[in-house]
């Protein structure tokens, strides 16, 4: 459990980092907290020949920018909980990130690292998809914005290209009244989820006007419940018929099947967690109204 | 059995003395294998099999020739003729050998076929990737069913089928019991394969000094003397010129309680290369290729009278012991233990067990805290609940009716139980659970959340002596522990202990014992252990014997010194009767006349330096040694464990609300350490019950090879563990102490399974009770809701 040989480069500025990534292409990986990449390298499942240390880069801001909240790629997980802008605008995000790892992981691990690593049941990819985030990817050539739904392709596979790195995400601010909740099921606290379900609602104080639901553990990348909006629009916040909606939106879904959790067990968790997240999101909306 | 229980002063024994070793262990001052560096040292990396079963065609090392740094490589051909042999000399046993490096066959994923040595551990690991094993696959024996099949491929040449061992144990008239029975109850129970996971993995360093012809081997082992003896016998070195040191050992739990082929191999490599050789096991190696545990399937048939008395028990026990027989407890150790202890704390007179150890293409199974007992108690205690339910009795009431109440008691296999508190501990537990039982009953109306209470009542044979081991006809042979106690000129005490303390707190408890005998403070006692050069021969730390036998040996040796100190003091103080001298507070004083005293350091100086002060004819010196064997049948500790669980019926999420232990280990040497041992064991038992699972696929590939997949209990999931003690000292050991190192890990699988069964109103037949298993069990409960 020692990594294959590699060269280490410390970048002081973004342009330096991007130049190094451009120079080494597929053979290079940026490294920040190392919470995913280092174990993968120690198991020799990842074998980058060049590591570009980006810890010194100025990419750790959280700020409101017109109609969205920007979170820099080097923001450590432990910061989300202290950020009132997140609690205020993105309750599902605030709940979801509480499930990330343990304190040591949250102290070092970064937003950009988790997203780029793209574990199939990590919280941040699911939250990005749920909240319609745009992932900002930069290379020596320039910058592009990738909708989260197109960014996560499969387990540990993203649409990032050689020479590109994530520099941050933009979360669009909800337009009207909104609410949200996140539920997760894992064997132990801090583990990657067996199933997680995130919900966001828009509402007018009495009824749901739109809804989004995301699941992880269904497939190798986060999955949006296609019919969530249609099923929930117009339902009263006081009695959203959560169980029936959760059943209906997960009908026909065939989740992953492995020794830890069968497809049948996962499906049952999808229904239960979706129902619980939906119920709590409605309760929060009622309290706020 | 009738020897008087010693009258112990109990000034130090029984006190909550803070552990002396913690200062070192908690401040980063401990020294483990990985911390040891020798000049000119070579680092070793194993080339391990990636397939479960194959014939080796060639181990190709040609790519190493192109490296731009020096490496040395050794394969099975180089070590041909050297092996680990662990066989029982009994009918029903097939003999086998484990070559130091795979010779003609690969028998499990992780089986080492070659080693690469380099100047740096990173370079060794890089080079090891370049060695290729060319092989022809063989049919994989991946399950016990496949091992028992007619057409199974034997793992060893010359074998018939895949049984290492198949034997029986019996006592009484089972046919008569069956004929008298009003109820015949039969069930099959299964415990999964897991591993032991010490925080520090294994590791070995060997260094051969050509000048003195002394081989020094550092190993993270629980049994340094047995490692020394095996190396002597296999490599033909004089045992006097082998020194084995187990430095600080970061947990063992039985996993390090075997002699491993790699210990012999690394000793051989140091001699071959003329340089020190170091190997530190990494976590993946530890998980797939160290020692696995449990993996039992039992079918029990109980014969019960109309009045609810257990009349007889028939047991069929299979254990999947993997690819090789382990030294010294052998492949038959785990199923044999299960068969032996299955009668448990209950009084019945007919028993028959068939037990077998099955060879499969998996990591070898060896000793792990509890050894066969957690599985036996799981089956036995699940069955007791099932019987109680079938005959309409309360489960505690049913156990109270059947436990042994009069001692000494000769059980159905002829083992004699020394006094215990089986009935009293059940009664105490019933009292402690009153509120939990009410809460469980009240929850039965809820469609969402159910509470369950389950208990496990068991005994543990501990500190068993030579008589128990010779019956096994296995290489373990004996079970004694030795200690050397030495007082130096300043009155400080040095103990050379034949045990290895790796969490047991022996540096503290043995100091407490010596302190009471010698009248000095325990802080004046330095306990050295884990080094064959500093202690007399012992079998090592396992089998719950450190306290009763290690502590007992220290007690006897220290008292011999105390007797001599009293003689010297009587002479100096001109007192006729040395029995009137007491040793206390670092003084030897006349009882009833405390003003007449000699400081103990002055007595020590008289014995070692100013020997003209000794009584005429007395030999100088203050060193004594004692080897203490255990009682033939051991001494039986007993306990009742209770789990209180709360289950989310919809998701299968289980919360452990509380875990309660009532235990009796005889005389308690240090209550703080006993509580810690019990709690640590319970946490491991909870791991066995609900999450630790070494999963293999049908090709014999291990799937849980990192801590992301092999789930260990975390502090976040652990309940409050409430520990209560009953103290029934045994007349069979010098201090009245029974063993307690393993007990904590024995009860939880049964107690938790019984609690789940109670919560959901279903039968529970297997572990691990992870979320998916609970969710499946709760299916019926969900459809009620």
Short mmCIF file of C-alpha atoms in Angstrom, two decimals, chain B residues 34-367:
data_model
loop_
_atom_site.label_atom_id
_atom_site.label_comp_id
_atom_site.label_asym_id
_atom_site.label_seq_id
_atom_site.Cartn_x
_atom_site.Cartn_y
_atom_site.Cartn_z
CA UNK B 34 7.73 -0.18 12.08
CA UNK B 35 9.78 2.09 14.39
CA UNK B 36 12.81 -0.21 14.40
CA UNK B 37 15.58 0.46 11.90
CA UNK B 38 18.86 -1.45 11.65
CA UNK B 39 21.92 -0.48 9.61
CA UNK B 40 22.06 -1.93 6.08
CA UNK B 41 18.51 -3.26 6.34
CA UNK B 42 16.65 -4.85 3.42
CA UNK B 43 12.91 -4.29 3.01
CA UNK B 44 10.68 -7.12 1.91
CA UNK B 45 7.62 -7.06 -0.30
CA UNK B 46 5.54 -10.17 -0.97
CA UNK B 47 4.33 -11.24 -4.40
CA UNK B 48 0.94 -12.73 -3.58
CA UNK B 49 -1.47 -14.86 -5.52
CA UNK B 50 -4.34 -13.00 -7.16
CA UNK B 51 -6.26 -16.20 -7.80
CA UNK B 52 -7.80 -18.60 -5.32
CA UNK B 53 -6.60 -21.93 -6.66
CA UNK B 54 -4.06 -22.67 -9.37
CA UNK B 55 -1.10 -24.80 -10.33
CA UNK B 56 2.08 -22.73 -10.58
CA UNK B 57 3.81 -23.11 -13.95
CA UNK B 58 6.53 -20.56 -13.40
CA UNK B 59 7.36 -17.57 -11.23
CA UNK B 60 8.89 -15.20 -13.76
CA UNK B 61 11.35 -12.73 -12.25
CA UNK B 62 13.11 -11.75 -15.48
CA UNK B 63 11.72 -8.20 -15.54
CA UNK B 64 13.65 -7.41 -12.36
CA UNK B 65 16.89 -7.62 -14.34
CA UNK B 66 16.11 -4.32 -16.07
CA UNK B 67 15.72 -2.32 -12.86
CA UNK B 68 18.22 0.43 -12.19
CA UNK B 69 18.43 -0.39 -8.49
CA UNK B 70 19.54 -3.58 -6.72
CA UNK B 71 16.93 -6.14 -5.68
CA UNK B 72 17.01 -9.74 -4.55
CA UNK B 73 14.20 -12.17 -5.25
CA UNK B 74 13.34 -15.54 -3.72
CA UNK B 75 10.63 -17.96 -4.80
CA UNK B 76 9.18 -21.21 -3.48
CA UNK B 77 11.94 -23.14 -5.28
CA UNK B 78 14.54 -21.37 -3.14
CA UNK B 79 12.80 -22.32 0.11
CA UNK B 80 11.84 -25.83 -1.01
CA UNK B 81 11.72 -28.17 1.97
CA UNK B 82 10.96 -25.45 4.53
CA UNK B 83 7.39 -25.23 5.70
CA UNK B 84 4.96 -24.69 8.51
CA UNK B 85 3.53 -27.95 9.82
CA UNK B 86 0.55 -27.90 12.17
CA UNK B 87 -0.97 -31.32 12.49
CA UNK B 88 -2.89 -33.16 15.16
CA UNK B 89 -1.77 -36.72 15.76
CA UNK B 90 -5.24 -38.25 15.88
CA UNK B 91 -7.52 -40.43 13.73
CA UNK B 92 -9.77 -38.38 11.46
CA UNK B 93 -7.04 -35.85 10.68
CA UNK B 94 -5.47 -35.32 7.24
CA UNK B 95 -1.93 -33.96 7.42
CA UNK B 96 -0.82 -30.90 5.50
CA UNK B 97 2.09 -28.49 5.17
CA UNK B 98 2.26 -24.82 4.32
CA UNK B 99 5.42 -24.09 2.31
CA UNK B 100 7.15 -20.85 3.32
CA UNK B 101 6.52 -19.65 -0.24
CA UNK B 102 4.03 -21.37 -2.54
CA UNK B 103 5.82 -24.18 -4.29
CA UNK B 104 3.59 -25.87 -6.84
CA UNK B 105 0.14 -24.54 -5.97
CA UNK B 106 -1.53 -21.26 -5.05
CA UNK B 107 -4.23 -21.97 -2.47
CA UNK B 108 -5.84 -18.59 -1.73
CA UNK B 109 -5.86 -14.98 -2.88
CA UNK B 110 -2.94 -13.56 -0.92
CA UNK B 111 -0.89 -16.79 -0.77
CA UNK B 112 2.72 -15.57 -1.14
CA UNK B 113 4.71 -17.06 -4.01
CA UNK B 114 7.81 -14.86 -3.98
CA UNK B 115 9.51 -12.07 -2.08
CA UNK B 116 11.47 -9.12 -3.36
CA UNK B 117 14.09 -7.45 -1.17
CA UNK B 118 15.33 -3.91 -1.77
CA UNK B 119 17.02 -1.10 0.12
CA UNK B 120 13.79 0.85 0.46
CA UNK B 121 10.23 -0.37 1.09
CA UNK B 122 8.85 1.71 -1.82
CA UNK B 123 11.37 0.23 -4.23
CA UNK B 124 10.59 -3.27 -2.96
CA UNK B 125 6.88 -2.74 -3.61
CA UNK B 126 7.55 -1.30 -7.09
CA UNK B 127 9.73 -4.27 -7.94
CA UNK B 128 7.25 -6.83 -6.58
CA UNK B 129 4.78 -5.65 -9.24
CA UNK B 130 7.20 -6.87 -11.90
CA UNK B 131 7.16 -10.51 -10.78
CA UNK B 132 4.64 -12.59 -12.70
CA UNK B 133 3.16 -15.86 -11.58
CA UNK B 134 2.29 -18.01 -14.58
CA UNK B 135 -0.39 -20.52 -13.60
CA UNK B 136 -3.08 -22.95 -14.70
CA UNK B 137 -6.31 -22.38 -12.81
CA UNK B 138 -7.72 -25.21 -10.69
CA UNK B 139 -11.37 -25.59 -9.63
CA UNK B 140 -12.00 -23.23 -6.70
CA UNK B 141 -13.36 -24.56 -3.42
CA UNK B 142 -15.17 -21.42 -2.31
CA UNK B 143 -17.72 -22.72 0.21
CA UNK B 144 -18.18 -25.40 2.84
CA UNK B 145 -20.75 -27.02 0.57
CA UNK B 146 -18.17 -27.30 -2.20
CA UNK B 147 -15.60 -28.66 0.25
CA UNK B 148 -18.05 -31.42 1.21
CA UNK B 149 -19.11 -32.24 -2.35
CA UNK B 150 -18.19 -35.66 -3.76
CA UNK B 151 -16.28 -34.17 -6.69
CA UNK B 152 -14.41 -31.50 -4.71
CA UNK B 153 -10.81 -30.85 -5.78
CA UNK B 154 -8.60 -31.67 -2.78
CA UNK B 155 -6.36 -28.77 -1.72
CA UNK B 156 -3.48 -31.11 -0.92
CA UNK B 157 -1.93 -33.97 -2.85
CA UNK B 158 -2.83 -37.32 -1.39
CA UNK B 159 -5.95 -36.07 0.34
CA UNK B 160 -9.42 -37.54 0.06
CA UNK B 161 -11.96 -34.74 -0.05
CA UNK B 162 -11.37 -31.45 1.78
CA UNK B 163 -11.62 -32.19 5.47
CA UNK B 164 -8.64 -31.29 7.62
CA UNK B 165 -10.40 -32.93 10.53
CA UNK B 166 -13.65 -34.73 11.30
CA UNK B 167 -14.14 -36.11 14.79
CA UNK B 168 -16.69 -36.61 17.52
CA UNK B 169 -17.12 -35.84 21.19
CA UNK B 170 -19.79 -37.51 23.26
CA UNK B 171 -21.01 -38.23 26.74
CA UNK B 172 -24.09 -39.88 28.25
CA UNK B 173 -26.92 -41.68 26.51
CA UNK B 174 -28.34 -39.53 23.73
CA UNK B 175 -30.86 -42.16 22.60
CA UNK B 176 -32.35 -42.30 26.08
CA UNK B 177 -32.58 -38.50 26.20
CA UNK B 178 -34.36 -38.44 22.84
CA UNK B 179 -36.75 -41.17 24.02
CA UNK B 180 -37.66 -39.22 27.16
CA UNK B 181 -38.08 -35.89 25.43
CA UNK B 182 -41.45 -34.20 25.16
CA UNK B 183 -39.95 -31.67 22.74
CA UNK B 184 -37.33 -32.19 20.05
CA UNK B 185 -36.12 -28.88 18.66
CA UNK B 186 -33.73 -28.62 15.76
CA UNK B 187 -32.18 -25.51 14.24
CA UNK B 188 -29.28 -24.53 11.98
CA UNK B 189 -27.21 -21.44 12.74
CA UNK B 190 -24.52 -19.62 10.77
CA UNK B 191 -21.81 -17.11 11.71
CA UNK B 192 -19.94 -15.29 8.96
CA UNK B 193 -16.23 -15.18 8.23
CA UNK B 194 -14.46 -12.14 9.61
CA UNK B 195 -11.00 -11.16 10.73
CA UNK B 196 -9.40 -9.82 13.91
CA UNK B 197 -7.97 -6.41 12.88
CA UNK B 198 -5.41 -5.29 15.44
CA UNK B 199 -4.69 -1.58 15.03
CA UNK B 200 -1.05 -2.45 14.27
CA UNK B 201 -0.75 -5.12 11.61
CA UNK B 202 1.87 -7.81 11.80
CA UNK B 203 5.56 -7.22 11.10
CA UNK B 204 8.87 -9.03 11.34
CA UNK B 205 12.56 -8.04 11.36
CA UNK B 206 15.36 -10.59 11.43
CA UNK B 207 19.06 -9.98 11.98
CA UNK B 208 21.76 -12.64 11.99
CA UNK B 209 25.08 -11.92 13.68
CA UNK B 210 27.74 -14.04 12.01
CA UNK B 211 30.22 -13.44 14.84
CA UNK B 212 28.10 -14.84 17.66
CA UNK B 213 25.82 -16.91 15.38
CA UNK B 214 22.88 -15.30 17.15
CA UNK B 215 19.66 -14.74 15.24
CA UNK B 216 17.51 -11.93 16.62
CA UNK B 217 13.94 -11.76 15.40
CA UNK B 218 11.56 -8.92 16.20
CA UNK B 219 7.97 -9.89 15.58
CA UNK B 220 4.63 -8.40 16.44
CA UNK B 221 3.61 -11.64 18.12
CA UNK B 222 1.74 -12.80 21.20
CA UNK B 223 4.01 -15.86 21.62
CA UNK B 224 7.75 -15.09 21.34
CA UNK B 225 8.94 -18.38 22.88
CA UNK B 226 6.89 -20.52 20.51
CA UNK B 227 8.24 -18.54 17.55
CA UNK B 228 11.76 -19.22 18.87
CA UNK B 229 11.16 -22.94 19.21
CA UNK B 230 9.61 -23.30 15.76
CA UNK B 231 12.48 -21.43 14.08
CA UNK B 232 14.96 -23.61 15.98
CA UNK B 233 13.28 -26.79 14.81
CA UNK B 234 12.64 -25.75 11.20
CA UNK B 235 15.96 -24.03 10.48
CA UNK B 236 18.08 -26.28 12.70
CA UNK B 237 19.59 -23.42 14.72
CA UNK B 238 20.48 -23.89 18.40
CA UNK B 239 17.59 -22.41 20.39
CA UNK B 240 20.07 -20.81 22.79
CA UNK B 241 21.25 -18.62 19.90
CA UNK B 242 17.82 -17.37 18.87
CA UNK B 243 16.30 -14.36 20.55
CA UNK B 244 12.73 -13.36 19.76
CA UNK B 245 11.53 -9.93 20.80
CA UNK B 246 7.94 -8.78 20.61
CA UNK B 247 8.33 -5.03 21.13
CA UNK B 248 5.27 -2.89 21.73
CA UNK B 249 2.48 -4.77 20.01
CA UNK B 250 -0.50 -2.73 18.86
CA UNK B 251 -3.19 -5.27 19.59
CA UNK B 252 -3.28 -8.96 18.85
CA UNK B 253 -6.70 -10.41 19.77
CA UNK B 254 -5.45 -13.91 18.91
CA UNK B 255 -4.56 -12.99 15.33
CA UNK B 256 -0.93 -12.72 16.43
CA UNK B 257 -1.30 -15.84 18.58
CA UNK B 258 0.11 -18.18 15.95
CA UNK B 259 3.54 -18.85 14.52
CA UNK B 260 3.48 -17.72 10.88
CA UNK B 261 5.36 -19.09 7.88
CA UNK B 262 6.67 -15.57 7.21
CA UNK B 263 8.42 -15.46 10.60
CA UNK B 264 10.43 -18.53 9.64
CA UNK B 265 10.96 -17.21 6.11
CA UNK B 266 12.31 -13.83 7.22
CA UNK B 267 14.68 -15.50 9.70
CA UNK B 268 15.95 -17.69 6.84
CA UNK B 269 16.30 -14.66 4.53
CA UNK B 270 18.42 -12.77 7.08
CA UNK B 271 20.81 -15.72 7.22
CA UNK B 272 20.83 -16.13 3.42
CA UNK B 273 21.42 -12.47 2.59
CA UNK B 274 23.65 -11.66 5.54
CA UNK B 275 21.66 -8.47 6.05
CA UNK B 276 18.78 -7.53 8.36
CA UNK B 277 15.41 -8.03 6.65
CA UNK B 278 12.26 -6.10 7.54
CA UNK B 279 8.62 -6.62 6.59
CA UNK B 280 5.72 -4.53 7.84
CA UNK B 281 2.34 -5.90 6.87
CA UNK B 282 0.06 -3.38 5.18
CA UNK B 283 -3.65 -3.19 5.85
CA UNK B 284 -4.68 -4.99 2.69
CA UNK B 285 -2.35 -7.89 3.52
CA UNK B 286 -3.70 -7.85 7.06
CA UNK B 287 -7.28 -8.13 5.82
CA UNK B 288 -6.78 -10.79 3.14
CA UNK B 289 -3.77 -12.83 4.21
CA UNK B 290 -3.23 -12.69 7.97
CA UNK B 291 -5.76 -14.74 9.92
CA UNK B 292 -9.51 -15.01 9.50
CA UNK B 293 -12.01 -16.08 12.13
CA UNK B 294 -15.46 -17.58 12.91
CA UNK B 295 -17.17 -18.94 9.75
CA UNK B 296 -19.17 -21.63 11.53
CA UNK B 297 -22.33 -23.51 10.71
CA UNK B 298 -24.02 -25.54 13.43
CA UNK B 299 -27.05 -27.77 13.44
CA UNK B 300 -28.31 -28.43 16.94
CA UNK B 301 -31.01 -30.79 18.12
CA UNK B 302 -32.19 -30.40 21.70
CA UNK B 303 -34.21 -32.88 23.71
CA UNK B 304 -36.37 -31.23 26.36
CA UNK B 305 -38.70 -32.66 29.00
CA UNK B 306 -42.31 -31.60 29.44
CA UNK B 307 -41.27 -29.64 32.54
CA UNK B 308 -38.69 -27.63 30.56
CA UNK B 309 -35.54 -29.50 31.53
CA UNK B 310 -32.83 -29.89 28.92
CA UNK B 311 -32.13 -33.63 28.62
CA UNK B 312 -29.69 -33.86 25.78
CA UNK B 313 -28.09 -32.06 22.86
CA UNK B 314 -26.81 -33.22 19.52
CA UNK B 315 -24.54 -30.92 17.54
CA UNK B 316 -23.13 -30.94 14.05
CA UNK B 317 -20.40 -28.33 13.65
CA UNK B 318 -18.68 -27.28 10.43
CA UNK B 319 -16.02 -24.60 10.17
CA UNK B 320 -14.57 -23.19 6.98
CA UNK B 321 -10.92 -23.00 8.02
CA UNK B 322 -9.46 -21.89 4.70
CA UNK B 323 -6.34 -23.12 2.96
CA UNK B 324 -3.83 -24.07 5.66
CA UNK B 325 -3.67 -25.46 9.16
CA UNK B 326 -2.30 -22.86 11.60
CA UNK B 327 0.39 -23.39 14.23
CA UNK B 328 0.03 -24.33 17.09
CA UNK B 329 -3.73 -24.58 17.46
CA UNK B 330 -4.27 -26.31 14.08
CA UNK B 331 -7.22 -26.43 11.69
CA UNK B 332 -9.23 -28.43 14.21
CA UNK B 333 -8.89 -25.79 16.94
CA UNK B 334 -11.94 -23.66 16.22
CA UNK B 335 -14.56 -26.37 15.52
CA UNK B 336 -13.09 -28.51 18.32
CA UNK B 337 -13.49 -25.63 20.76
CA UNK B 338 -17.10 -25.12 19.66
CA UNK B 339 -17.83 -28.81 20.19
CA UNK B 340 -16.16 -28.81 23.60
CA UNK B 341 -17.92 -25.74 25.00
CA UNK B 342 -21.38 -26.27 23.46
CA UNK B 343 -22.82 -27.79 26.70
CA UNK B 344 -22.19 -24.38 28.29
CA UNK B 345 -23.53 -23.48 31.72
CA UNK B 346 -26.38 -25.97 31.54
CA UNK B 347 -26.91 -29.17 33.47
CA UNK B 348 -27.75 -32.07 31.16
CA UNK B 349 -26.38 -35.56 30.77
CA UNK B 350 -26.39 -36.57 27.11
CA UNK B 351 -24.37 -34.91 24.36
CA UNK B 352 -22.91 -35.81 21.04
CA UNK B 353 -21.04 -33.51 18.70
CA UNK B 354 -19.59 -34.16 15.28
CA UNK B 355 -17.20 -31.44 14.25
CA UNK B 356 -15.19 -30.85 11.13
CA UNK B 357 -12.68 -28.38 9.76
CA UNK B 358 -13.13 -27.90 6.03
CA UNK B 359 -10.40 -26.79 3.66
CA UNK B 360 -11.34 -24.07 1.17
CA UNK B 361 -9.41 -21.64 -1.03
CA UNK B 362 -9.52 -18.81 1.49
CA UNK B 363 -7.20 -17.19 3.99
CA UNK B 364 -6.38 -19.59 6.85
CA UNK B 365 -8.65 -19.39 9.89
CA UNK B 366 -6.97 -19.03 13.26
CA UNK B 367 -7.50 -17.90 16.79
#
